[in-house]
Amino acid sequence: MNKSEFPLDGEFLARRFESHRSHLRAVAYRMLGSGAEADDAVQEAWFRLSRTDARQVDNLGAWLTTVVGRVCLDMLRSRKSRAEEPWEGGTADARVAAVSVGADPEQDALLADSVGVALLVVLETLTPAERLAFVLHDLFAVSYEEVAEIVGRSPEAARQLASRARRRVRGAEAHDADRVRQREVVDAFLAAAREGDFDALVDLLDPDVVARTDVGVTTGAAAVAKGASSFRHFGAVSRPALVDGVTGLAVFIDGRLDRTLAFTFVRERIAVIDIVLDAARVAEQEVTLVG
């Protein structure tokens, strides 16, 4: 929306904000692990918007995501300085119960189901900056440039923050994940891609799946499934593999490793697909064929 197209009418601005509320709450929940704190962060974003000349906002959704990110970062840093946890209980059962406490228990339960308590527990081990970089970039496809602006570092430093967080998350997943089941899902994904079976691909993907390549990001099950259909001609030259210890695929062209796909899973669905095309980056990866 162009600046000149953004009216100052308070009711209209409130409606525009409400249209982004569910997304903002999802971002805040994944950052904070608490429904009540997520509501506080979203409310603070509204306060800041109401005090801003909305005509100066080119992209309201991006602006609000940035504001919520900064608010959550401040809250996480404050929490760390007090050595506090977002949930009162330390056990998994207590954490599950606490997730459902907030202004909207039903929404909290849905968010908890989509994120997974295990992931929230792992996120608690990250530094505030690592957590923000991972959540915004890996889960919501926010660019490293935008993440860098929020954390006050360079884009390369933001990339490194997300990379460290990603390794820690995947390392935790490796201890608990069912490798056999992951392999079955990847095999089904490959078979569906070979056949161009859109519906089967969507069933295997998390609704908020993110597919990242060296040149761009695709989000959402429908968009990723559509893109995966173009992968069908690589099906015959793809092999199941562990890519830097993560369940994935290795693609060979004329006997040479050409590209890799690494999968992150949430509740037995594919939530993130990291596709590396750059030859130099592929050469740096540890790829072990399986099966």
C-alpha positions as semicolon CSV with decimal commas, in nm:
position;residue;x (nm);y (nm);z (nm)
1;M;0,000;0,000;0,000
2;N;0,136;0,340;-0,093
3;K;0,167;0,600;0,179
4;S;-0,087;0,823;0,009
5;E;-0,340;0,539;0,010
6;F;-0,327;0,487;0,388
7;P;-0,600;0,698;0,552
8;L;-0,573;0,825;0,906
9;D;-0,922;0,713;1,010
10;G;-0,883;0,536;1,345
11;E;-1,150;0,277;1,281
12;F;-0,999;0,184;0,946
13;L;-0,654;0,157;1,104
14;A;-0,794;-0,067;1,376
15;R;-0,950;-0,296;1,116
16;R;-0,621;-0,314;0,930
17;F;-0,443;-0,405;1,252
18;E;-0,698;-0,674;1,335
19;S;-0,639;-0,833;0,994
20;H;-0,278;-0,894;1,102
21;R;-0,346;-0,991;1,464
22;S;-0,341;-1,371;1,421
23;H;-0,009;-1,357;1,235
24;L;0,144;-1,122;1,493
25;R;0,026;-1,343;1,778
26;A;0,173;-1,650;1,611
27;V;0,509;-1,471;1,577
28;A;0,499;-1,355;1,939
29;Y;0,391;-1,696;2,070
30;R;0,677;-1,872;1,895
31;M;0,918;-1,611;2,031
32;L;0,788;-1,611;2,389
33;G;0,620;-1,950;2,444
34;S;0,343;-1,784;2,644
35;G;-0,004;-1,687;2,526
36;A;-0,037;-1,409;2,783
37;E;0,300;-1,257;2,694
38;A;0,220;-1,288;2,324
39;D;-0,100;-1,089;2,380
40;D;0,101;-0,823;2,565
41;A;0,348;-0,798;2,275
42;V;0,070;-0,764;2,019
43;Q;-0,105;-0,499;2,231
44;E;0,219;-0,303;2,255
45;A;0,246;-0,316;1,875
46;W;-0,102;-0,162;1,854
47;F;-0,004;0,114;2,097
48;R;0,302;0,195;1,890
49;L;0,102;0,195;1,568
50;S;-0,160;0,425;1,719
51;R;0,116;0,672;1,804
52;T;0,265;0,655;1,454
53;D;0,178;0,852;1,143
54;A;0,037;0,560;0,944
55;R;0,093;0,749;0,620
56;Q;0,464;0,682;0,666
57;V;0,410;0,303;0,667
58;D;0,460;0,142;0,325
59;N;0,399;-0,220;0,428
60;L;0,187;-0,251;0,741
61;G;0,234;-0,626;0,784
62;A;0,613;-0,604;0,765
63;W;0,618;-0,297;0,992
64;L;0,408;-0,469;1,257
65;T;0,615;-0,789;1,238
66;T;0,927;-0,582;1,296
67;V;0,769;-0,403;1,592
68;V;0,651;-0,729;1,749
69;G;0,997;-0,877;1,696
70;R;1,159;-0,586;1,878
71;V;0,907;-0,600;2,162
72;C;0,961;-0,975;2,203
73;L;1,338;-0,930;2,194
74;D;1,315;-0,678;2,478
75;M;1,088;-0,913;2,675
76;L;1,325;-1,207;2,625
77;R;1,625;-1,002;2,731
78;S;1,440;-0,885;3,039
79;R;1,342;-1,244;3,116
80;K;1,701;-1,364;3,078
81;S;1,830;-1,085;3,304
82;R;1,586;-1,202;3,574
83;A;1,665;-1,569;3,501
84;E;1,292;-1,631;3,461
85;E;1,106;-1,884;3,250
86;P;0,780;-1,810;3,065
87;W;0,609;-2,108;3,231
88;E;0,584;-2,175;3,601
89;G;0,645;-2,548;3,582
90;G;0,966;-2,714;3,471
91;T;0,817;-3,043;3,356
92;A;0,677;-3,112;3,014
93;D;0,329;-3,170;3,159
94;A;0,339;-2,838;3,340
95;R;0,450;-2,663;3,025
96;V;0,167;-2,816;2,825
97;A;-0,085;-2,703;3,085
98;A;0,060;-2,352;3,097
99;V;0,043;-2,313;2,722
100;S;-0,336;-2,315;2,740
101;V;-0,350;-2,024;2,984
102;G;-0,409;-1,683;2,829
103;A;-0,661;-1,449;2,680
104;D;-0,762;-1,710;2,422
105;P;-0,708;-2,066;2,554
106;E;-0,843;-2,228;2,237
107;Q;-0,603;-2,030;2,020
108;D;-0,317;-2,108;2,257
109;A;-0,393;-2,479;2,229
110;L;-0,390;-2,458;1,850
111;L;-0,059;-2,272;1,854
112;A;0,092;-2,521;2,096
113;D;-0,015;-2,805;1,870
114;S;0,133;-2,640;1,561
115;V;0,463;-2,548;1,725
116;G;0,512;-2,848;1,949
117;V;0,606;-2,821;2,314
118;A;0,940;-2,989;2,241
119;L;1,035;-2,710;2,003
120;L;0,932;-2,445;2,255
121;V;1,149;-2,612;2,517
122;V;1,447;-2,615;2,278
123;L;1,389;-2,249;2,190
124;E;1,422;-2,167;2,559
125;T;1,788;-2,274;2,542
126;L;1,871;-2,012;2,279
127;T;1,990;-1,659;2,341
128;P;1,726;-1,392;2,272
129;A;1,899;-1,287;1,949
130;E;1,934;-1,649;1,830
131;R;1,571;-1,719;1,908
132;L;1,450;-1,410;1,722
133;A;1,667;-1,484;1,419
134;F;1,551;-1,846;1,402
135;V;1,181;-1,775;1,454
136;L;1,156;-1,480;1,217
137;H;1,374;-1,621;0,939
138;D;1,312;-1,995;0,956
139;L;0,947;-1,998;1,061
140;F;0,819;-1,675;0,906
141;A;1,059;-1,617;0,614
142;V;1,170;-1,271;0,728
143;S;1,486;-1,169;0,543
144;Y;1,822;-1,156;0,719
145;E;1,838;-0,785;0,638
146;E;1,517;-0,724;0,835
147;V;1,630;-0,952;1,119
148;A;1,961;-0,765;1,131
149;E;1,779;-0,434;1,172
150;I;1,581;-0,569;1,467
151;V;1,879;-0,719;1,656
152;G;2,114;-0,433;1,566
153;R;2,370;-0,644;1,382
154;S;2,486;-0,702;1,027
155;P;2,291;-0,933;0,791
156;E;2,581;-1,180;0,803
157;A;2,573;-1,180;1,183
158;A;2,196;-1,239;1,170
159;R;2,256;-1,533;0,934
160;Q;2,506;-1,679;1,181
161;L;2,262;-1,636;1,470
162;A;1,994;-1,827;1,280
163;S;2,246;-2,093;1,177
164;R;2,357;-2,155;1,536
165;A;1,996;-2,174;1,650
166;R;1,907;-2,409;1,364
167;R;2,189;-2,649;1,456
168;R;2,078;-2,653;1,819
169;V;1,715;-2,715;1,727
170;R;1,807;-2,992;1,487
171;G;2,048;-3,143;1,736
172;A;1,770;-3,167;1,991
173;E;1,535;-3,313;1,733
174;A;1,788;-3,579;1,637
175;H;1,772;-3,736;1,985
176;D;1,394;-3,770;1,989
177;A;1,281;-3,788;1,629
178;D;1,178;-4,116;1,474
179;R;1,425;-4,147;1,189
180;V;1,232;-4,433;1,038
181;R;0,913;-4,227;1,023
182;Q;1,102;-3,927;0,885
183;R;1,244;-4,148;0,611
184;E;0,893;-4,273;0,528
185;V;0,767;-3,914;0,497
186;V;1,061;-3,815;0,274
187;D;1,011;-4,124;0,057
188;A;0,642;-4,035;0,024
189;F;0,736;-3,675;-0,060
190;L;0,974;-3,793;-0,331
191;A;0,717;-4,033;-0,475
192;A;0,449;-3,763;-0,479
193;A;0,687;-3,516;-0,643
194;R;0,776;-3,771;-0,912
195;E;0,408;-3,822;-0,986
196;G;0,319;-3,456;-0,959
197;D;0,057;-3,552;-0,700
198;F;-0,036;-3,213;-0,556
199;D;-0,285;-3,341;-0,296
200;A;-0,041;-3,600;-0,162
201;L;0,231;-3,334;-0,132
202;V;0,000;-3,101;0,061
203;D;-0,087;-3,382;0,304
204;L;0,283;-3,431;0,381
205;L;0,352;-3,063;0,443
206;D;0,288;-2,849;0,747
207;P;0,035;-2,576;0,654
208;D;0,301;-2,310;0,730
209;V;0,588;-2,496;0,563
210;V;0,885;-2,288;0,445
211;A;1,104;-2,393;0,151
212;R;1,431;-2,203;0,123
213;T;1,681;-2,200;-0,162
214;D;1,989;-1,991;-0,229
215;V;1,774;-1,755;-0,434
216;G;1,444;-1,723;-0,247
217;V;1,181;-1,845;-0,002
218;T;0,843;-2,010;-0,064
219;T;0,587;-2,035;0,216
220;G;0,262;-2,228;0,263
221;A;0,171;-2,586;0,177
222;A;-0,003;-2,505;-0,152
223;A;0,283;-2,294;-0,289
224;V;0,552;-2,542;-0,179
225;A;0,356;-2,837;-0,319
226;K;0,322;-2,658;-0,651
227;G;0,694;-2,592;-0,657
228;A;0,774;-2,951;-0,560
229;S;0,597;-3,070;-0,872
230;S;0,882;-2,919;-1,072
231;F;1,117;-3,147;-0,879
232;R;0,974;-3,455;-1,052
233;H;1,250;-3,472;-1,316
234;F;1,509;-3,497;-1,035
235;G;1,328;-3,792;-0,877
236;A;1,523;-4,061;-1,059
237;V;1,858;-3,912;-0,953
238;S;1,768;-3,841;-0,590
239;R;1,889;-4,056;-0,302
240;P;1,780;-4,054;0,064
241;A;2,060;-3,909;0,275
242;L;2,159;-3,745;0,598
243;V;2,257;-3,387;0,520
244;D;2,470;-3,249;0,803
245;G;2,300;-3,510;1,021
246;V;1,949;-3,415;0,909
247;T;1,707;-3,636;0,715
248;G;1,712;-3,527;0,353
249;L;1,782;-3,600;-0,011
250;A;2,093;-3,584;-0,224
251;V;2,054;-3,513;-0,595
252;F;2,317;-3,643;-0,835
253;I;2,368;-3,520;-1,193
254;D;2,606;-3,727;-1,407
255;G;2,732;-3,896;-1,092
256;R;2,815;-3,565;-0,922
257;L;2,639;-3,433;-0,612
258;D;2,446;-3,139;-0,754
259;R;2,218;-3,023;-0,469
260;T;2,080;-3,124;-0,132
261;L;1,747;-3,101;0,046
262;A;1,733;-3,106;0,427
263;F;1,397;-3,147;0,603
264;T;1,279;-3,023;0,942
265;F;0,970;-3,197;1,083
266;V;0,688;-3,085;1,310
267;R;0,452;-3,362;1,420
268;E;0,553;-3,592;1,133
269;R;0,495;-3,326;0,869
270;I;0,759;-3,140;0,673
271;A;0,786;-2,789;0,820
272;V;1,107;-2,659;0,660
273;I;1,290;-2,762;0,344
274;D;1,642;-2,624;0,303
275;I;1,754;-2,662;-0,060
276;V;2,120;-2,589;-0,130
277;L;2,205;-2,529;-0,496
278;D;2,536;-2,345;-0,471
279;A;2,820;-2,584;-0,554
280;A;3,056;-2,436;-0,293
281;R;2,799;-2,470;-0,016
282;V;2,709;-2,824;-0,127
283;A;3,078;-2,919;-0,111
284;E;3,095;-2,798;0,251
285;Q;2,809;-3,020;0,364
286;E;2,846;-3,363;0,519
287;V;2,626;-3,591;0,306
288;T;2,578;-3,958;0,396
289;L;2,362;-4,177;0,172
290;V;2,120;-4,405;0,353
291;G;1,923;-4,709;0,242
